[in-house]
Short mmCIF file of C-alpha atoms in Angstrom, two decimals:
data_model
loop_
_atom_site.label_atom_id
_atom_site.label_comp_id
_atom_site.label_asym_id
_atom_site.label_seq_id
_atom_site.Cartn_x
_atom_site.Cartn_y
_atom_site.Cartn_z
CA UNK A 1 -241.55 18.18 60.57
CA UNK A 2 -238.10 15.56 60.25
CA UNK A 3 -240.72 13.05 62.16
CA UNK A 4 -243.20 13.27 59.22
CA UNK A 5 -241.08 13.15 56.46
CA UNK A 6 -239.65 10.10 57.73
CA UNK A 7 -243.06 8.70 58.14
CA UNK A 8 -243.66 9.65 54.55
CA UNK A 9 -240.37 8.21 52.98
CA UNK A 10 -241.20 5.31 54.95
CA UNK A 11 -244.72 4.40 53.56
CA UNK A 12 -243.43 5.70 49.84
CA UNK A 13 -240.96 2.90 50.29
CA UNK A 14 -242.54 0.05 52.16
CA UNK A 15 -245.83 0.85 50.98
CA UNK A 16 -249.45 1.31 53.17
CA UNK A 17 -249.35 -2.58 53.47
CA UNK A 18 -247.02 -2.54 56.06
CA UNK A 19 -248.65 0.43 58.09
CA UNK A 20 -251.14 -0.94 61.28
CA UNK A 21 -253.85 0.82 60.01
CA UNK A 22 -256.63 -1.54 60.31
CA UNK A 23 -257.96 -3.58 64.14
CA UNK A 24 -257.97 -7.68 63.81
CA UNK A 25 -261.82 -6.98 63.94
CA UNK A 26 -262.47 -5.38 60.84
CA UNK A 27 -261.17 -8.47 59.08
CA UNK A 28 -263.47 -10.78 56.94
CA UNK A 29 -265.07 -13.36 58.90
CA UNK A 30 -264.89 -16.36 56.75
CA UNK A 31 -262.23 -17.50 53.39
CA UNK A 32 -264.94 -16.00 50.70
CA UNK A 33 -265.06 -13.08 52.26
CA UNK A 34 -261.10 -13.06 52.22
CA UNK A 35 -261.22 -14.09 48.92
CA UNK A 36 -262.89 -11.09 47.70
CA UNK A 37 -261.73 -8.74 49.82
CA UNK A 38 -257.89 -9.40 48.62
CA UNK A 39 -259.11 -9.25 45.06
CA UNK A 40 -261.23 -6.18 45.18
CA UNK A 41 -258.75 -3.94 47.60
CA UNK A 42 -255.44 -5.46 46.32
CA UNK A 43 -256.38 -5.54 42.47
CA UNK A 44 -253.18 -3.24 41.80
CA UNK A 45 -250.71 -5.57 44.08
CA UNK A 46 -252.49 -8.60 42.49
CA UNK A 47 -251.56 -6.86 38.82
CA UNK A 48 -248.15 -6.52 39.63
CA UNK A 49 -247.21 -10.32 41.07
CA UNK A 50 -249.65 -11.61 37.70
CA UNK A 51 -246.89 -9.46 35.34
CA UNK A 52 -243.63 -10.31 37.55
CA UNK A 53 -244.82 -14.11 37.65
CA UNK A 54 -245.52 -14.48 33.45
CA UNK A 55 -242.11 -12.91 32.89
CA UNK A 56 -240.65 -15.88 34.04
CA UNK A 57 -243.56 -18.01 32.12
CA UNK A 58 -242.68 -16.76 28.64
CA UNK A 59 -240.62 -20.07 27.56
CA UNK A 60 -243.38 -21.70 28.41
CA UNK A 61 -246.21 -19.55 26.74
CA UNK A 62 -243.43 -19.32 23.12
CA UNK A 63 -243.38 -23.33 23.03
CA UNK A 64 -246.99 -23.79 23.62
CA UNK A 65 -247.54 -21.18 20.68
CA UNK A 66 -245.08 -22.64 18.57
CA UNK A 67 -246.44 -25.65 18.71
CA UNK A 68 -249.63 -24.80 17.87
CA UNK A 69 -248.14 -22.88 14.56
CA UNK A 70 -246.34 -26.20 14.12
CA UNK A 71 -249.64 -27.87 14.12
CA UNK A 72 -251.27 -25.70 11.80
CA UNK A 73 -248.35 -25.82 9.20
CA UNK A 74 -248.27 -29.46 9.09
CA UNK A 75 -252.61 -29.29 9.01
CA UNK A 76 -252.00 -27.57 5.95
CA UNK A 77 -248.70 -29.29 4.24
CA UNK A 78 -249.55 -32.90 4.82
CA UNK A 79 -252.85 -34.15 3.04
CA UNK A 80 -254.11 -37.04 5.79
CA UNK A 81 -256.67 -37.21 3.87
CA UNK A 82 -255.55 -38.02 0.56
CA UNK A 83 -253.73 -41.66 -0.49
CA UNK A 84 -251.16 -39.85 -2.94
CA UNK A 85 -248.60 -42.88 -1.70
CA UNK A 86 -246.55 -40.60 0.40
CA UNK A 87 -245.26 -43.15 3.37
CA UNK A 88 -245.32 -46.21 1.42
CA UNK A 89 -244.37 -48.75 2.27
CA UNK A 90 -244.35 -47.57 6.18
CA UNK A 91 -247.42 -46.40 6.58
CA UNK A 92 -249.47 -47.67 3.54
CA UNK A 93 -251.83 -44.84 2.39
CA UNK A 94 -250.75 -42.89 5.06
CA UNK A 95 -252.75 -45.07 7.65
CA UNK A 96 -251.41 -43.70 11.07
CA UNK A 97 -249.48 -41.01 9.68
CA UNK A 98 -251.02 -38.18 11.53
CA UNK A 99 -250.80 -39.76 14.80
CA UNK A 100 -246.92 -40.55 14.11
CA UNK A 101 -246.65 -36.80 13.46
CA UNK A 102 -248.86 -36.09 16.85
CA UNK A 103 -246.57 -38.75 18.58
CA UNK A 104 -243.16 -36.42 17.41
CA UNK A 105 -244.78 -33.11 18.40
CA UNK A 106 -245.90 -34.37 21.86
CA UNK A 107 -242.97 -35.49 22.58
CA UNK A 108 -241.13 -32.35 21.62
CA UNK A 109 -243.76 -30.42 23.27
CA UNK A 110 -243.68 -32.52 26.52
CA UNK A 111 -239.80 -31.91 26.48
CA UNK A 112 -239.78 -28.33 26.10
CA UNK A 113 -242.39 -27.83 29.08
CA UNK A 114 -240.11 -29.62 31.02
CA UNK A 115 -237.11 -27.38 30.59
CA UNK A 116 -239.08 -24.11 30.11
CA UNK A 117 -240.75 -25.01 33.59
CA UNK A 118 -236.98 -24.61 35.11
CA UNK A 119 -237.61 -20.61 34.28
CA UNK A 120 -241.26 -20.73 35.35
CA UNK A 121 -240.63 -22.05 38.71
CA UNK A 122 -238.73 -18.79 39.19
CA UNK A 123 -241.68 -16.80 39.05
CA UNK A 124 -244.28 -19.53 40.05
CA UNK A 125 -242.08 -19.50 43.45
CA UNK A 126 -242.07 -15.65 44.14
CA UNK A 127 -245.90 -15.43 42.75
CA UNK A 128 -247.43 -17.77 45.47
CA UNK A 129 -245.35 -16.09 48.43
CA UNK A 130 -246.57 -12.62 47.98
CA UNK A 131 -250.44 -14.27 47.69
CA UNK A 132 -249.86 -16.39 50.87
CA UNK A 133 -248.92 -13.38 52.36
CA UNK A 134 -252.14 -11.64 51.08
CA UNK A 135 -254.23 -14.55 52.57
CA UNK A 136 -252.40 -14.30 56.03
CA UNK A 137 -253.30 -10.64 55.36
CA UNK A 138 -249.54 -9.66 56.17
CA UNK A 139 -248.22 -6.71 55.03
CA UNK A 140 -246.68 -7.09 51.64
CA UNK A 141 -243.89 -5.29 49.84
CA UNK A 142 -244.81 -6.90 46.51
CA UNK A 143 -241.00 -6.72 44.58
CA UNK A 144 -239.17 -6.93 47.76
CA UNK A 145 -241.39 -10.01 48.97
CA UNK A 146 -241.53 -11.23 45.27
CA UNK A 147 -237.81 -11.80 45.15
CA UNK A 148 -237.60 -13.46 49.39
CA UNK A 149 -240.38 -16.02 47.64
CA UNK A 150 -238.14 -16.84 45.10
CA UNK A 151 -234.91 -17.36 47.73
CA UNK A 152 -237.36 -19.60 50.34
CA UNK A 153 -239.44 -21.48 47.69
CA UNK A 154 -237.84 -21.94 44.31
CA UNK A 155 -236.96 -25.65 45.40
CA UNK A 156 -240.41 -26.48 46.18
CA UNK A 157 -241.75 -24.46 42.53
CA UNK A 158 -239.22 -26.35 40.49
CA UNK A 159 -239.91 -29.44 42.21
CA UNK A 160 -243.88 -29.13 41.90
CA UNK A 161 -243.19 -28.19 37.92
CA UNK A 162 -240.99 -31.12 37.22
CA UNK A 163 -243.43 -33.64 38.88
CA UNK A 164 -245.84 -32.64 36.50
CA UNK A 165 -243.83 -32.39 33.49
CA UNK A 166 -242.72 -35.75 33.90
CA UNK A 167 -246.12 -37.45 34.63
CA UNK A 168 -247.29 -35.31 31.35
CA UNK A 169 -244.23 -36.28 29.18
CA UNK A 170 -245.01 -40.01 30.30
CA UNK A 171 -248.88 -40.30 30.37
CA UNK A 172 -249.30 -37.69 27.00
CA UNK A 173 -246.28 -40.36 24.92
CA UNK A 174 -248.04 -43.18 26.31
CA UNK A 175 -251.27 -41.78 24.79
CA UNK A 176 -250.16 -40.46 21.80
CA UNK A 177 -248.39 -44.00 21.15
CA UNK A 178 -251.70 -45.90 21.50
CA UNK A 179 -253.59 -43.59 18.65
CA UNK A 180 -250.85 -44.78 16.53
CA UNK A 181 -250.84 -48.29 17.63
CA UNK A 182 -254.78 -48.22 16.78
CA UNK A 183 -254.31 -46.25 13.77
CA UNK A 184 -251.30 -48.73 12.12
CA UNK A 185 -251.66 -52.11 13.45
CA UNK A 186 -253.84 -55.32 12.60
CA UNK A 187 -254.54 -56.16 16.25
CA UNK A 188 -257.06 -58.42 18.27
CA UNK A 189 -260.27 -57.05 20.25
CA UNK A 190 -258.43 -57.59 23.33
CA UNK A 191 -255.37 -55.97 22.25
CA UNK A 192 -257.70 -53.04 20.96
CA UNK A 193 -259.88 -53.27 24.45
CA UNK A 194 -255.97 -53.04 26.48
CA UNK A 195 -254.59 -50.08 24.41
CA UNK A 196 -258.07 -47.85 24.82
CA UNK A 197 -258.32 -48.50 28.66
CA UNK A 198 -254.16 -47.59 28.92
CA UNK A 199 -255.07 -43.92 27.29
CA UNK A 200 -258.16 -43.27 29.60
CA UNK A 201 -256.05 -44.25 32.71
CA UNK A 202 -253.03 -42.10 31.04
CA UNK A 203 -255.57 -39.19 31.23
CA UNK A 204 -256.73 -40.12 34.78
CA UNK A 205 -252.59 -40.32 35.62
CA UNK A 206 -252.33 -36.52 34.24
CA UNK A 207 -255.39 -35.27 35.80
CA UNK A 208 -254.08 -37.04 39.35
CA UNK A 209 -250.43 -35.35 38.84
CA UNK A 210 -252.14 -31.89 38.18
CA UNK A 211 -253.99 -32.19 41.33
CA UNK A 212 -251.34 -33.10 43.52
CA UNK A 213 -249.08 -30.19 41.82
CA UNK A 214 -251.50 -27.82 43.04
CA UNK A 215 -251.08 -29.23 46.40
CA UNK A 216 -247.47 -29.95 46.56
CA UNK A 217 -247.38 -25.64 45.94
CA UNK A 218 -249.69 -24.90 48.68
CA UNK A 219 -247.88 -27.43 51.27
CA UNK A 220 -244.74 -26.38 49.87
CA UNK A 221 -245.08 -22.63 50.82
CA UNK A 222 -246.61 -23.41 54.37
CA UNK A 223 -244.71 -26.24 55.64
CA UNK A 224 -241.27 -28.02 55.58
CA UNK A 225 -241.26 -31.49 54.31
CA UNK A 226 -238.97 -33.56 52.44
CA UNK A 227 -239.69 -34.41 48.33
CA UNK A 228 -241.31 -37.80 48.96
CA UNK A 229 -243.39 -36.72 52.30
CA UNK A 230 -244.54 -33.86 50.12
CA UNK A 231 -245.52 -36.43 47.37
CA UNK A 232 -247.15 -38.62 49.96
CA UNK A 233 -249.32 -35.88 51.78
CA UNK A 234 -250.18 -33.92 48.27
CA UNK A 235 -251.60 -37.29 47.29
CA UNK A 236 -253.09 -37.61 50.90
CA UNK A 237 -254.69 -34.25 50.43
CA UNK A 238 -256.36 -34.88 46.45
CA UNK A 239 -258.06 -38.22 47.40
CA UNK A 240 -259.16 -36.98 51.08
CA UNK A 241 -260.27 -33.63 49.52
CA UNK A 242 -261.47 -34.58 46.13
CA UNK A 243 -264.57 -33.21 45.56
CA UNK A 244 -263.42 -30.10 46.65
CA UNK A 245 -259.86 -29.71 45.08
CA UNK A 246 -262.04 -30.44 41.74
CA UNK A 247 -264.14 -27.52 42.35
CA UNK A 248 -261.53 -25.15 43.33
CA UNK A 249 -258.77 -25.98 40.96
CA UNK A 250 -261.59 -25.51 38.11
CA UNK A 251 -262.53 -21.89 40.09
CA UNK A 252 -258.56 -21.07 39.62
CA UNK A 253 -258.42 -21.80 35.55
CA UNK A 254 -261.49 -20.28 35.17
CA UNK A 255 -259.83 -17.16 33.45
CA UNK A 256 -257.75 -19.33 30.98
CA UNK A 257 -260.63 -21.20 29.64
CA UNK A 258 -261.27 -18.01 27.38
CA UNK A 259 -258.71 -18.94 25.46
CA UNK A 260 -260.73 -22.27 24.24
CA UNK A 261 -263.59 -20.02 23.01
CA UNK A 262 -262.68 -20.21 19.12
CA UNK A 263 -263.06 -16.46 18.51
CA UNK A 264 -260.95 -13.55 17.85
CA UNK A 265 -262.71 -11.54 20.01
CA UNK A 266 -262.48 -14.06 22.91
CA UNK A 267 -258.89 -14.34 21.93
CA UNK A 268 -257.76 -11.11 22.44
CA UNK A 269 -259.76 -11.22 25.88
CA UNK A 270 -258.39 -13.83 26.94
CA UNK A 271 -254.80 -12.36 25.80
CA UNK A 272 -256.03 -9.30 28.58
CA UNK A 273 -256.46 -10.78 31.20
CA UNK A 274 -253.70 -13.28 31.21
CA UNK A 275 -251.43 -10.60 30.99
CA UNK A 276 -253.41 -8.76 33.97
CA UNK A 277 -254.51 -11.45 36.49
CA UNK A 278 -254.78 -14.34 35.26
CA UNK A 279 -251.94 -16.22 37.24
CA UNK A 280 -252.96 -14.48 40.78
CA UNK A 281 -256.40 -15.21 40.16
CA UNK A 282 -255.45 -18.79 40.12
CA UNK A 283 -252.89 -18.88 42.77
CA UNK A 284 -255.30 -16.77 45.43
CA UNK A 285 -258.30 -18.64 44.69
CA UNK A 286 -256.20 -22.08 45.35
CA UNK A 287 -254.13 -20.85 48.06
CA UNK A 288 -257.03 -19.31 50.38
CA UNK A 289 -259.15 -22.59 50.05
CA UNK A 290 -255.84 -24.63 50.44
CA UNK A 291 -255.82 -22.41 53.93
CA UNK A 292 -259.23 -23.20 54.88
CA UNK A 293 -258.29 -27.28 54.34
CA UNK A 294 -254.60 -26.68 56.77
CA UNK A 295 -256.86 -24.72 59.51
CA UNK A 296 -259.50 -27.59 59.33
CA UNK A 297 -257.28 -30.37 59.56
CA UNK A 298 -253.61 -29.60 60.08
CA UNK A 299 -252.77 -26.91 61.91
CA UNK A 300 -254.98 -27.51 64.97
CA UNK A 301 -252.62 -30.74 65.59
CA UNK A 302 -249.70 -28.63 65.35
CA UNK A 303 -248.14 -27.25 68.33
CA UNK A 304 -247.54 -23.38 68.04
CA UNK A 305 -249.18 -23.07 64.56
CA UNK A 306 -251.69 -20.10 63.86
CA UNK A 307 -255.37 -21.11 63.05
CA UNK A 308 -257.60 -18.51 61.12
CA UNK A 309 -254.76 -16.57 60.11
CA UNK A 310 -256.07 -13.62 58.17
CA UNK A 311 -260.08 -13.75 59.32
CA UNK A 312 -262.01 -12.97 62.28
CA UNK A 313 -264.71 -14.35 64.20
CA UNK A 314 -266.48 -11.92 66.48
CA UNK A 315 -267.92 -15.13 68.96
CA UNK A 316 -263.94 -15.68 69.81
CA UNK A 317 -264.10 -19.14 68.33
CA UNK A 318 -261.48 -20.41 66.27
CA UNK A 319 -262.45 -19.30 63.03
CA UNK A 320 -263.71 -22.19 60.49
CA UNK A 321 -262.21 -24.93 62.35
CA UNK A 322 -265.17 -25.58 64.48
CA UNK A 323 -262.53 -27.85 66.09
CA UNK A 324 -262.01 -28.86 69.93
CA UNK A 325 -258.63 -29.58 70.46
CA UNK A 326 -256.17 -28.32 72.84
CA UNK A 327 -254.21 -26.11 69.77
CA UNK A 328 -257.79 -24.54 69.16
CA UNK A 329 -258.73 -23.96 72.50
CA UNK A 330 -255.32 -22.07 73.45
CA UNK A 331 -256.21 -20.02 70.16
CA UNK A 332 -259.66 -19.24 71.35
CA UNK A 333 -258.09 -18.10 74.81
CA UNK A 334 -255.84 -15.93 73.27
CA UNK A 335 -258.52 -14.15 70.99
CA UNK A 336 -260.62 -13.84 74.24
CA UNK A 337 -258.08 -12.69 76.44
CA UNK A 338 -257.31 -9.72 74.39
CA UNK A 339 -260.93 -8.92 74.39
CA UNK A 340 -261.65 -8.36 78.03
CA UNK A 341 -260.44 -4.79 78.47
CA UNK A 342 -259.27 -4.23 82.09
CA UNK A 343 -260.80 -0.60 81.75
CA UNK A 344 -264.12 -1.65 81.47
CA UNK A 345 -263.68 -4.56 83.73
CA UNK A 346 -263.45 -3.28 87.04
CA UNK A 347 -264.44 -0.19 88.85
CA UNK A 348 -262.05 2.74 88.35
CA UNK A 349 -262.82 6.43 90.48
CA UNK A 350 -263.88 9.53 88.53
CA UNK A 351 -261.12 12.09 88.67
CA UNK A 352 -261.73 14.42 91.37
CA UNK A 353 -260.26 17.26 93.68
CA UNK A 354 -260.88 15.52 96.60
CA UNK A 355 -257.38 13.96 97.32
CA UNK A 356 -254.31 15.37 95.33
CA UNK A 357 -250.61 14.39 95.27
CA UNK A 358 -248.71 16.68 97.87
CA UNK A 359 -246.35 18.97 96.00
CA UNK A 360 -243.04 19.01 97.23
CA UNK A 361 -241.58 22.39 97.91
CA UNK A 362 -238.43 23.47 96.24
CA UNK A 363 -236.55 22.87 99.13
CA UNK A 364 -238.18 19.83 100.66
CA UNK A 365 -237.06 18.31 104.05
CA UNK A 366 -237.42 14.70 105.09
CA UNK A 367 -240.88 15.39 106.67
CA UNK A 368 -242.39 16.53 103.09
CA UNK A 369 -241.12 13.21 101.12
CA UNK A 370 -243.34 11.13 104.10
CA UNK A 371 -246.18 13.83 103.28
CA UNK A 372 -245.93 12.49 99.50
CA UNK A 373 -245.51 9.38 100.26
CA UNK A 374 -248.75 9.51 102.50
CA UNK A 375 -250.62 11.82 100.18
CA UNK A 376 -249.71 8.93 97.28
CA UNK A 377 -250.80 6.24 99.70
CA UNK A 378 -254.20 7.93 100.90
CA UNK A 379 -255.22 7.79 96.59
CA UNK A 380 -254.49 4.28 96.74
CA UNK A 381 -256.74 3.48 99.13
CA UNK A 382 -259.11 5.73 98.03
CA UNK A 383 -258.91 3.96 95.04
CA UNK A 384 -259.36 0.70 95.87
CA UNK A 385 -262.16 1.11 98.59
CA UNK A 386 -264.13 2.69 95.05
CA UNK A 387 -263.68 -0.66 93.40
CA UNK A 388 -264.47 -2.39 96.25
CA UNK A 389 -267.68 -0.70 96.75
CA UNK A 390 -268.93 -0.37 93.58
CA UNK A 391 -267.99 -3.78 92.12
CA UNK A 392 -271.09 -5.54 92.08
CA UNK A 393 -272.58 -3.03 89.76
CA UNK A 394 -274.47 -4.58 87.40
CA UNK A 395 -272.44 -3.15 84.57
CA UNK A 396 -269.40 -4.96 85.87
CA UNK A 397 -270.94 -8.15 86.57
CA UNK A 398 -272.43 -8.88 83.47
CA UNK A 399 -269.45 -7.93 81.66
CA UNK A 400 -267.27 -10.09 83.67
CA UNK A 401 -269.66 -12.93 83.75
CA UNK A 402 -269.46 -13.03 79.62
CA UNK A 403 -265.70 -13.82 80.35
CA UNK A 404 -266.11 -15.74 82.86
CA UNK A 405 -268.51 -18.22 81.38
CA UNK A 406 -266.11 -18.17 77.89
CA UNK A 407 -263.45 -18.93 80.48
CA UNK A 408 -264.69 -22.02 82.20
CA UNK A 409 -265.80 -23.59 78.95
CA UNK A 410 -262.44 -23.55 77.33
CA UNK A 411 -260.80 -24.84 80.83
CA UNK A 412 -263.55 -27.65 80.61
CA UNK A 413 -262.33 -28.39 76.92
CA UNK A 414 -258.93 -28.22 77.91
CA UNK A 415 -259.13 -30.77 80.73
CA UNK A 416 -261.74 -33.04 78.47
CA UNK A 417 -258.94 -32.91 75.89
CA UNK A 418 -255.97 -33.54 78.52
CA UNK A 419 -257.55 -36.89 79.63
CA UNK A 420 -258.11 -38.39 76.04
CA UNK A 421 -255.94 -41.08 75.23
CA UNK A 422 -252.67 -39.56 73.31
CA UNK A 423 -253.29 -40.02 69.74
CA UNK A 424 -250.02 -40.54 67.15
CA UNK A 425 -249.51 -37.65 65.10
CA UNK A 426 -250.91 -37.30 61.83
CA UNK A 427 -249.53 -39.28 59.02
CA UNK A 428 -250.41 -36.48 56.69
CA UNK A 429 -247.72 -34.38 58.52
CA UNK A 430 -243.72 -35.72 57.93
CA UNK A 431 -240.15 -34.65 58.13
#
């Protein structure tokens, strides 16, 4: 009774999710399956890290909104589209007026993000530790691993924010200085031509710093590196990975782009689920295919690091990688290993009344402990001359030749892999 109320104080506190109550092999087979697996069984879990993570994203969320009231204030106070005079002799007939306003707000805006995201790292850092754990499929104590994210990764959050704060203050000034340059000034075609191609790159600079934020957060929570070897390998990852770090990123602000659908209805939607999942929508989607990309390419060069963590492929391959090296094949051994079952393996004798132990009287002499000992011995044999007989049952042999085969195919890889020339280690992975 004391044994299983312990048990139950113990899962009330730590939760089901840290319980063994599921085998390696029911686990999804490839990231998709992951994906939606985590989503559909962990919705509540997923609710809880999207509300702990936008406390810490309300600065942010009140200056954006501000802003935007800002915006619609001076829409309505300032007639752009009237020459009352207002300006003169600065801006004569208000030419360039509204993008000198922009210019002030941006910059305003731009500086605010950029102190707000100081707060939002907080939660940004906790938020993507409890979903890497999901993806590993770890057991997760969401508060208790909320606030351990926060003490290991806050660095890496706040340094990810700031990077992009300060490409956005730069680029978005740069931009918003140009539409007044155009606006105000009597200039040349060329000057025109130089000023036009400076905002489209300033948007290209943004869109670049975005993608390698995302990155610098997934690296960040997975692996050790320095600020400027994160930098480096983030910007490694976007341009190797392009295509796909396009794809995904849109996948993971998919839920926010409700908010751009000018209708109340669609407002107060979007309001919903922002507050509900929004934020561990986007981190899960970004940090399981982030996953896929390290078991692919990085973690099969690294010695000791897991491949596949958090799916299962039933073949014993390394799951996804489809990768020969030796960090791949030792994973593929492992898997394999634990699969041949030593009860099933080899011959083992029915349970029978033929021999039995001797039982030793209550007062035994030094004859009946060499009567045990021979009655002990005599099973033994017995025993093994079973297995010997009856191990080249066909049962036994195909089930041994399976592993067998597996065996010698992985040694073969090993050895093919042992005499290639030694290769430098990736420049995508630094200290």
């Amino acid at each position: 009774m004391a044994q299983q109320k312990k048990g139950l104080i113990t899962r009330l506190l730590e939760g089901k999710e840290k319980s063994e109550e599921y085998a390696r092999s029911t686990l999804p087979t490839n990231r998709w399956a992951l994906f939606w697996d985590i989503f559909k069984g962990n919705f509540g879990k997923i609710v809880k890290v999207n509300l702990l993570t936008i406390l810490f994203f309300i600065p942010i969320i009140a200056i954006i909104v501000i802003y935007n009231m800002l915006v619609d204030a001076q829409g309505v106070t300032y007639p752009f589209s009237a020459n009352l005079g207002i300006g003169y002799p600065a801006v004569p007939a208000q030419q360039g007026l509204a993008e000198m306003i922009t210019l002030q707000n941006n910059f305003i805006l731009f500086i605010g993000l950029a102190l707000s995201s100081v707060i939002a790292a907080v939660g940004l850092s906790g938020g993507m530790y409890v979903i890497r754990n999901m993806v590993w499929t770890e057991g997760i104590f969401v508060s208790n691993d909320f606030w351990r994210g926060i003490k290991l990764n806050y660095k890496n959050a706040l340094q990810a924010a700031l990077f992009f704060c300060t490409f956005l203050l730069l680029s978005g000034s740069l931009i918003s200085f140009a539409d007044f340059s155009l606006a105000v000034g009597e200039m040349s075609k060329w000057q025109k031509i130089f000023l036009t191609v400076s905002k489209v790159m300033s948007y290209l600079l943004v869109f670049l710093a975005g993608f390698m934020t995302f990155w610098m957060i997934s690296l960040g929570v997975n692996y050790k590196m320095k600020f400027f070897t994160l930098v480096r390998n983030s910007f490694l990852m976007t341009i190797g990975t392009l295509p796909q770090t396009i794809f995904f990123i849109a996948m993971a602000l998919l839920p926010f782009a409700l908010l751009l659908i000018p209708s109340t209805f669609f407002l107060v939607l979007a309001i919903f689920v922002v507050l509900l999942f929004a934020l561990s929508w986007a981190l899960l989607v970004w940090i399981d295919f982030s996953q896929w990309v390290f078991d692919k390419y990085i973690n099969p060069k690294i010695q000791g690091a897991k491949v596949g963590r958090g799916i299962y492929n039933k073949d014993g391959s390394s799951a996804l990688t489809g990768d020969d090296s030796a960090a791949a094949v030792e994973y593929q051994r492992t898997i394999l290993s634990y699969g041949r079952s030593r009860l099933v393996a080899r011959p083992i004798k029915p349970i029978d009344d033929s021999l039995q132990v001797y039982e030793l009287p209550t007062s035994f002499s030094r004859e009946d402990l060499k009567r045990l000992r021979e009655s002990k011995q005599n099973i033994i044999e017995d025993t093994e001359a079973y297995a010997e007989e009856h191990k080249n049952d066909l049962r036994y042999v195909e089930y041994n030749k399976t592993f067998d085969e597996r065996e010698k195919a992985l040694q073969d890889e090993v050895d093919k892999n042992g005499k290639k020339k030694k290769r430098k280690p990736p420049k995508l992975l630094g200290e």
